[in-house]
PDB file of C-alpha atoms in Angstrom:
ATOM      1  CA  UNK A   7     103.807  99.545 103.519  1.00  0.00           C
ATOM      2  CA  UNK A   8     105.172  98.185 106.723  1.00  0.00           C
ATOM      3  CA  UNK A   9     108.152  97.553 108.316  1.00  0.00           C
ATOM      4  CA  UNK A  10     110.232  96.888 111.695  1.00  0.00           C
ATOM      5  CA  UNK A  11     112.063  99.229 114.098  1.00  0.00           C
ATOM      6  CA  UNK A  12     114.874  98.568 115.980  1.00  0.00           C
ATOM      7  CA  UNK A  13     114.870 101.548 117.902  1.00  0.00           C
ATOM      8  CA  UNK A  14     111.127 100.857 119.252  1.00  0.00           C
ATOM      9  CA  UNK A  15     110.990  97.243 118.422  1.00  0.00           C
ATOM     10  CA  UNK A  16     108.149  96.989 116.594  1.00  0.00           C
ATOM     11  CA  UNK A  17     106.146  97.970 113.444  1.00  0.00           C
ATOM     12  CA  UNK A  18     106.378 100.553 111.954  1.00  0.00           C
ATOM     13  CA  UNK A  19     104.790 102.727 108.712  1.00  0.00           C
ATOM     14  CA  UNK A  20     107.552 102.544 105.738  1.00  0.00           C
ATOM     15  CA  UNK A  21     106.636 106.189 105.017  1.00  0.00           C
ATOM     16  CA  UNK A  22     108.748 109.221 105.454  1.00  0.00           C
ATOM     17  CA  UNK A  23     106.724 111.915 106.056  1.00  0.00           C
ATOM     18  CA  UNK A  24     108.461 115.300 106.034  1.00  0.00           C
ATOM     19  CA  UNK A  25     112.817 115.167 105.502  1.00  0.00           C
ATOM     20  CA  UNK A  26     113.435 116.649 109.210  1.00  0.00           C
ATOM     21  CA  UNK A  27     111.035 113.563 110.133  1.00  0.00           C
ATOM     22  CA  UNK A  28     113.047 110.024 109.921  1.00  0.00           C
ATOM     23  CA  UNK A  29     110.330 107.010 109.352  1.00  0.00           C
ATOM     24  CA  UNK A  30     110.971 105.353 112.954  1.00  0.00           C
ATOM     25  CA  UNK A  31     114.070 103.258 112.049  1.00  0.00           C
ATOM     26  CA  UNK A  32     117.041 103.693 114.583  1.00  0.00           C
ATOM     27  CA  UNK A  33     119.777 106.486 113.235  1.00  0.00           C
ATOM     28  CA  UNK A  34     121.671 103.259 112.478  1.00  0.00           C
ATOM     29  CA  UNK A  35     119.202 101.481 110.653  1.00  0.00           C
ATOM     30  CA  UNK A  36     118.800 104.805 108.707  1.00  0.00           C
ATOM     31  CA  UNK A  37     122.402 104.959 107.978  1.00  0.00           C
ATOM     32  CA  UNK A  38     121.885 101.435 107.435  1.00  0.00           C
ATOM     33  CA  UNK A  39     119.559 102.245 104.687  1.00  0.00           C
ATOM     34  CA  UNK A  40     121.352 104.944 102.820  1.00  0.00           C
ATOM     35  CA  UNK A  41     124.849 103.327 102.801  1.00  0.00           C
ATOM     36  CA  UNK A  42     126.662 105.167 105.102  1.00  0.00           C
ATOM     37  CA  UNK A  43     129.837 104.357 107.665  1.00  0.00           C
ATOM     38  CA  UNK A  44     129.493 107.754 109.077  1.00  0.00           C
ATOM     39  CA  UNK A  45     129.244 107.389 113.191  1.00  0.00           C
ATOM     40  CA  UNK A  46     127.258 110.386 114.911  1.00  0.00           C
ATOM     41  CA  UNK A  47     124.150 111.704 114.176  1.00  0.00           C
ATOM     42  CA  UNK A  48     122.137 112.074 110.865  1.00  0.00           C
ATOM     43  CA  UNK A  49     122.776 114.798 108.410  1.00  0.00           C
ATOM     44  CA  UNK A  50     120.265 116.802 106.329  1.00  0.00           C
ATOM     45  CA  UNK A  51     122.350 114.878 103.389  1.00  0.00           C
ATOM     46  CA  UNK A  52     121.807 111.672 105.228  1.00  0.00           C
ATOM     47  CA  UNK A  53     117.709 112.668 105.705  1.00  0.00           C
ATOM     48  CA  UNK A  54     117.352 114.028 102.160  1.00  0.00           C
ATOM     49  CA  UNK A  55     119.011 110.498 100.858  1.00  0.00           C
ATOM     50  CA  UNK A  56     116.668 108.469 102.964  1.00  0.00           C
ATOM     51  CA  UNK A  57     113.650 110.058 102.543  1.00  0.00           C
ATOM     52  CA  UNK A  58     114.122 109.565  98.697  1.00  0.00           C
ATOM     53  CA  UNK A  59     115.021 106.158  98.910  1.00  0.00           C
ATOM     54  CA  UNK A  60     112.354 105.425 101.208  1.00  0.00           C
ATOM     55  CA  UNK A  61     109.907 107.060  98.562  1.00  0.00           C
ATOM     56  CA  UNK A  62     111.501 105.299  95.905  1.00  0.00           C
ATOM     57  CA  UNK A  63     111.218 101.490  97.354  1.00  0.00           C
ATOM     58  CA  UNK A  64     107.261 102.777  98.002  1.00  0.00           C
ATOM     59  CA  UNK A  65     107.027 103.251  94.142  1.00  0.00           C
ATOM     60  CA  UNK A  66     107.378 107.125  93.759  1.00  0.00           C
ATOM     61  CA  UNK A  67     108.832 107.834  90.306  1.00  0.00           C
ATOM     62  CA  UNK A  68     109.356 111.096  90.682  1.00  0.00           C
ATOM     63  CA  UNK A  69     113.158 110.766  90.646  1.00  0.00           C
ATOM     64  CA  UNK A  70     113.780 108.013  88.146  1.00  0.00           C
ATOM     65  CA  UNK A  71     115.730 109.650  85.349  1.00  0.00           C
ATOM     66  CA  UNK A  72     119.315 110.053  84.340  1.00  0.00           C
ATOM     67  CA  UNK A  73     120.169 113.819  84.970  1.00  0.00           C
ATOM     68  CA  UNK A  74     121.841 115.468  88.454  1.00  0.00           C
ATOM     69  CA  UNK A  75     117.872 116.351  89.399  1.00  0.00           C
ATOM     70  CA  UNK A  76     116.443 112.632  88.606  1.00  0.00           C
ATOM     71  CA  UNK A  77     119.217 110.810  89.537  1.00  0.00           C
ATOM     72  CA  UNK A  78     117.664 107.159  90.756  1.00  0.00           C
ATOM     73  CA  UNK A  79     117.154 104.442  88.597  1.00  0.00           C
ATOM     74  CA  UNK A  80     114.610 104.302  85.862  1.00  0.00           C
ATOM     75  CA  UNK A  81     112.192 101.208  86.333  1.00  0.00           C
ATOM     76  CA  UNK A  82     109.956  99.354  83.640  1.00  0.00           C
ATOM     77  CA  UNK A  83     107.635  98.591  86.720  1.00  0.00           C
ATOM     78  CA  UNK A  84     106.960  99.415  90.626  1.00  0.00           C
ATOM     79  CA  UNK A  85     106.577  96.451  91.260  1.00  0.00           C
ATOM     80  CA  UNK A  86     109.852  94.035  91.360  1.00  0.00           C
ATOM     81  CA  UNK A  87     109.940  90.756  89.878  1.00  0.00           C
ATOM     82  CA  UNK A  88     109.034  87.667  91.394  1.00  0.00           C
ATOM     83  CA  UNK A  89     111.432  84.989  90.892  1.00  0.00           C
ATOM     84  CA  UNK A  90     111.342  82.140  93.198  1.00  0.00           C
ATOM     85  CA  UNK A  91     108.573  83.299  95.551  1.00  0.00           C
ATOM     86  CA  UNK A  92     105.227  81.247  95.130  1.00  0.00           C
ATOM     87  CA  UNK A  93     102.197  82.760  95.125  1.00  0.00           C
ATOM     88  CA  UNK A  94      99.581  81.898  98.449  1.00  0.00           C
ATOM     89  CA  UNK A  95      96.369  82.704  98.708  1.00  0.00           C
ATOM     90  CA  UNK A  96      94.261  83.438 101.976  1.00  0.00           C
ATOM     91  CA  UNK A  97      90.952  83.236 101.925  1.00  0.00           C
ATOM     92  CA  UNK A  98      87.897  82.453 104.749  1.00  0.00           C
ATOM     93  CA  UNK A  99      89.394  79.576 107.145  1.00  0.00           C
ATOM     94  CA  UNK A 100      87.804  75.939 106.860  1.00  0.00           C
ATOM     95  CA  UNK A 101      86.424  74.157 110.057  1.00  0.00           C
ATOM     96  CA  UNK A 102      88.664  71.472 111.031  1.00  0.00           C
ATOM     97  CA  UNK A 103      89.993  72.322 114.844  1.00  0.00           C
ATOM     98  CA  UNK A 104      88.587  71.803 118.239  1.00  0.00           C
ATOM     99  CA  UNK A 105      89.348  74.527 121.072  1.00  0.00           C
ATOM    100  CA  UNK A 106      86.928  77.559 119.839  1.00  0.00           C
ATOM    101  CA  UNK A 107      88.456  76.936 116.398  1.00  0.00           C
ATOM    102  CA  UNK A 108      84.381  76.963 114.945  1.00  0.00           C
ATOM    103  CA  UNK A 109      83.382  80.873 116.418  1.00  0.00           C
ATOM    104  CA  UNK A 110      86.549  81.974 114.518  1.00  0.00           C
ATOM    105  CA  UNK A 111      85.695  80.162 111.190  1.00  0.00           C
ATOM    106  CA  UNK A 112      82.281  82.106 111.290  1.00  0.00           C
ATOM    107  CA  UNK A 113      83.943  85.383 112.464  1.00  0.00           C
ATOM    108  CA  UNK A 114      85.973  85.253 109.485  1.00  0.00           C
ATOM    109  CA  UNK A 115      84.176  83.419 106.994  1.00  0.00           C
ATOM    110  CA  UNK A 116      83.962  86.604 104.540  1.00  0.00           C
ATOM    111  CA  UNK A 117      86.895  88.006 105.211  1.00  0.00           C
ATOM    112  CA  UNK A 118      88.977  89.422 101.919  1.00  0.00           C
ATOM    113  CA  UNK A 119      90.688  86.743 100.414  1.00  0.00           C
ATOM    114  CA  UNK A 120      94.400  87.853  99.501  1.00  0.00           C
ATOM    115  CA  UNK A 121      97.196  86.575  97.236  1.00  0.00           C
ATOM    116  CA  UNK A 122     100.471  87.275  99.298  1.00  0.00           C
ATOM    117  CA  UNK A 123     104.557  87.050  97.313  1.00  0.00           C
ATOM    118  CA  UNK A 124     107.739  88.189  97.720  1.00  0.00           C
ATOM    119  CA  UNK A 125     109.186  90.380  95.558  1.00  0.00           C
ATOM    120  CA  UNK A 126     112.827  91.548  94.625  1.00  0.00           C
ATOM    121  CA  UNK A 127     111.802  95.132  95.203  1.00  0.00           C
ATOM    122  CA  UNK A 128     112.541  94.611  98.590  1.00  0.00           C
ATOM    123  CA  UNK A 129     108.793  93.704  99.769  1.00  0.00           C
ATOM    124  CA  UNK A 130     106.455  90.768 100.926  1.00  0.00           C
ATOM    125  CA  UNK A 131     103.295  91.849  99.038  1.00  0.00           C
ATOM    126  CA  UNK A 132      99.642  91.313 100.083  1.00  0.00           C
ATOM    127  CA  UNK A 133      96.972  91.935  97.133  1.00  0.00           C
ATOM    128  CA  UNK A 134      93.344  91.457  97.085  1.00  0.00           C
ATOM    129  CA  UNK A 135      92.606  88.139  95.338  1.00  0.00           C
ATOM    130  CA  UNK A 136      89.215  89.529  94.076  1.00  0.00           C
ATOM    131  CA  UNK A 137      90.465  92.788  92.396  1.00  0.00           C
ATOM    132  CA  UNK A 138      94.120  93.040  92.362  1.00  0.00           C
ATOM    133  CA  UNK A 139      94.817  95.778  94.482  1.00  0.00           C
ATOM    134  CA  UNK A 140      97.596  96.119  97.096  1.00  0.00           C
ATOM    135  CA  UNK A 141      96.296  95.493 100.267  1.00  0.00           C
ATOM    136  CA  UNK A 142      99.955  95.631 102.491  1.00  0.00           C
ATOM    137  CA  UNK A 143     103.476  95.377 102.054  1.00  0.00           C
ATOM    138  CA  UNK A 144     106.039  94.308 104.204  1.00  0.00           C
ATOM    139  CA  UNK A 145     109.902  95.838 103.701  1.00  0.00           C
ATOM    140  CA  UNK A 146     112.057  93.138 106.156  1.00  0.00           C
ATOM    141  CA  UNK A 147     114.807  94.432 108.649  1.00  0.00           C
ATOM    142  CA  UNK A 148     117.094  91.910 106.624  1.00  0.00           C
ATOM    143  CA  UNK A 149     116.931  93.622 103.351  1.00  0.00           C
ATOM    144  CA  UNK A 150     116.991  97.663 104.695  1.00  0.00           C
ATOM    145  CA  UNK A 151     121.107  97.505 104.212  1.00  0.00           C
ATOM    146  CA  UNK A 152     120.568  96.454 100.493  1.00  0.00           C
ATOM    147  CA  UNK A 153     117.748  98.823  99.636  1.00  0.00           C
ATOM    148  CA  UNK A 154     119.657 101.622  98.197  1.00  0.00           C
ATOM    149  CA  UNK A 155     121.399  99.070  95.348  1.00  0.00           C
ATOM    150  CA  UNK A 156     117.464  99.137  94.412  1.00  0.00           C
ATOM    151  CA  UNK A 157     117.669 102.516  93.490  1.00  0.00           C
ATOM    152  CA  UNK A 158     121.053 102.597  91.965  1.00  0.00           C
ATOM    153  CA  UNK A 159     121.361 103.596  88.259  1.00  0.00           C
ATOM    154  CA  UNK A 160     124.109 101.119  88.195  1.00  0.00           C
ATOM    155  CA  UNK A 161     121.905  98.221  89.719  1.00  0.00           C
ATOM    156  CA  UNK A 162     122.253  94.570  88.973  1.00  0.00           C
ATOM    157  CA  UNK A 163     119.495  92.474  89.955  1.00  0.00           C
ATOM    158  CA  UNK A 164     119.686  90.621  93.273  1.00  0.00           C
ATOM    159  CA  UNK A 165     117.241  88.788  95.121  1.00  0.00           C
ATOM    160  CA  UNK A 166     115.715  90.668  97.959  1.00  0.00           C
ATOM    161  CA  UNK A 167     112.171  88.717  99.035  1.00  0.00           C
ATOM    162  CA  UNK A 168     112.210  85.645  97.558  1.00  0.00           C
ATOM    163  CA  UNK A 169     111.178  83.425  99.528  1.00  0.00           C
ATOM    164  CA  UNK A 170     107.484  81.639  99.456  1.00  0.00           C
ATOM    165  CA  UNK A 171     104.761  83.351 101.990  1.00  0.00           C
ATOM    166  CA  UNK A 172     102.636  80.765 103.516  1.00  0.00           C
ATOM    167  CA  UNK A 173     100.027  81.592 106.430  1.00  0.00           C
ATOM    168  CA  UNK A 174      98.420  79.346 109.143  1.00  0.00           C
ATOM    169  CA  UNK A 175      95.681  79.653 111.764  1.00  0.00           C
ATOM    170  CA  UNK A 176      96.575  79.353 115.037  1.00  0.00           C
ATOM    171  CA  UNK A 177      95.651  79.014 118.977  1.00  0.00           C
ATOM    172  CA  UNK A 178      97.323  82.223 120.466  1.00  0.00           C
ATOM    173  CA  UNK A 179      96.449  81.714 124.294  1.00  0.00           C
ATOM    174  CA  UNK A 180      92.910  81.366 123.968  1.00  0.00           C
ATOM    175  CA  UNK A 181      92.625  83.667 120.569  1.00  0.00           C
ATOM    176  CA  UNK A 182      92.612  81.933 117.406  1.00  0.00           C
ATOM    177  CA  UNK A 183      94.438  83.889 114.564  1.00  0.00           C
ATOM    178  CA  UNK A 184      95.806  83.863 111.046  1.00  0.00           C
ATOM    179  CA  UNK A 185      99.395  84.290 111.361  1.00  0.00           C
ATOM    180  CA  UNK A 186     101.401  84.981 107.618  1.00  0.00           C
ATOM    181  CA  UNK A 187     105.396  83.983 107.445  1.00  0.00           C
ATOM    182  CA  UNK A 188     107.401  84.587 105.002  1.00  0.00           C
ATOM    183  CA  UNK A 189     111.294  84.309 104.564  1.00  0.00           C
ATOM    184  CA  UNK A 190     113.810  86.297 102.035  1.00  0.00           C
ATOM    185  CA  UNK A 191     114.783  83.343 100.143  1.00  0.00           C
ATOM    186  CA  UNK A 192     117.726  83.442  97.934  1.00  0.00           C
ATOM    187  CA  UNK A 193     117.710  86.965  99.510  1.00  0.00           C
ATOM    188  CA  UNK A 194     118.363  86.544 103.116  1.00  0.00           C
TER     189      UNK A 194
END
């Protein structure tokens, strides 16, 4: 699971790995995240709140319950539904450009093929059109300030990543490349 920093401007694991350790947002995208209007720096409350959040939104269950010690919303599913968000599938490219376009249809003739949608669990989703598996996810800079509703006992559902995924090849300088975009939808 990926996302984007503002603080280094660029991507960035959506894993937190220890509570002292933030996940490479900015402090405000991390306050941002958890809901909070507090200026200065980050509290251990702030980390703690964060760090399960950020757990949470990668499917941990851990703290789905109803009770002071499982207090995040209990889910029938990981994975969020997928409402308005078609369904595209990548697979080997096909021949049809000039400019070099031919050595880069043979270097990736075989690659994986993979179904990518967005989901209203926050996440652009890439899994493995043969088997099923999740191959990456993508959490958007647009939806980090709604991501704790996600986890929200009280939660109504929104749209988060709804919008369609589509992917292209194209001439980057002199490097050919497969370049996915995908847009929030009704959730942006």
């Amino acid at each position: 699971v990926l996302s984007w920093s503002d603080e280094s401007n660029a991507g960035i694991p959506f894993k937190w790995t220890t509570t002292a350790s933030p996940i490479g947002y900015s402090t405000t995208q991390i306050k941002t995240l958890i809901g909070s209007t507090t200026a200065g720096a980050l509290t251990d409350a702030d980390r703690v709140l964060g760090q399960n959040i950020v757990n949470y939104i990668r499917g941990d269950r851990s703290l789905e319950g109803t009770t002071d010690a499982k207090p995040l919303r209990v889910r029938a599913s990981r994975q969020g539904d997928i409402v308005n968000s078609e369904i595209w599938y990548t697979g080997g490219p096909i021949s049809n450009y000039s400019m070099g376009y031919s050595a880069f249809v043979t270097e990736q003739k075989d690659r994986n093929p993979v179904l990518y949608v967005g989901g209203n669990d926050g996440m652009l989703h890439g899994f493995s059109a043969t088997d099923g598996t999740e191959k990456i996810a993508y959490v958007p800079r647009g939806v980090v300030i709604e991501l704790k509703k996600l986890a929200d006992p009280k939660y109504n559902h929104q749209y988060f990543v709804d919008g369609s995924p589509m992917t292209g090849d194209v001439l980057d300088g002199s490097t050919w490349r497969t370049i996915l975009v995908g847009s929030l939808g009704a959730g942006g």
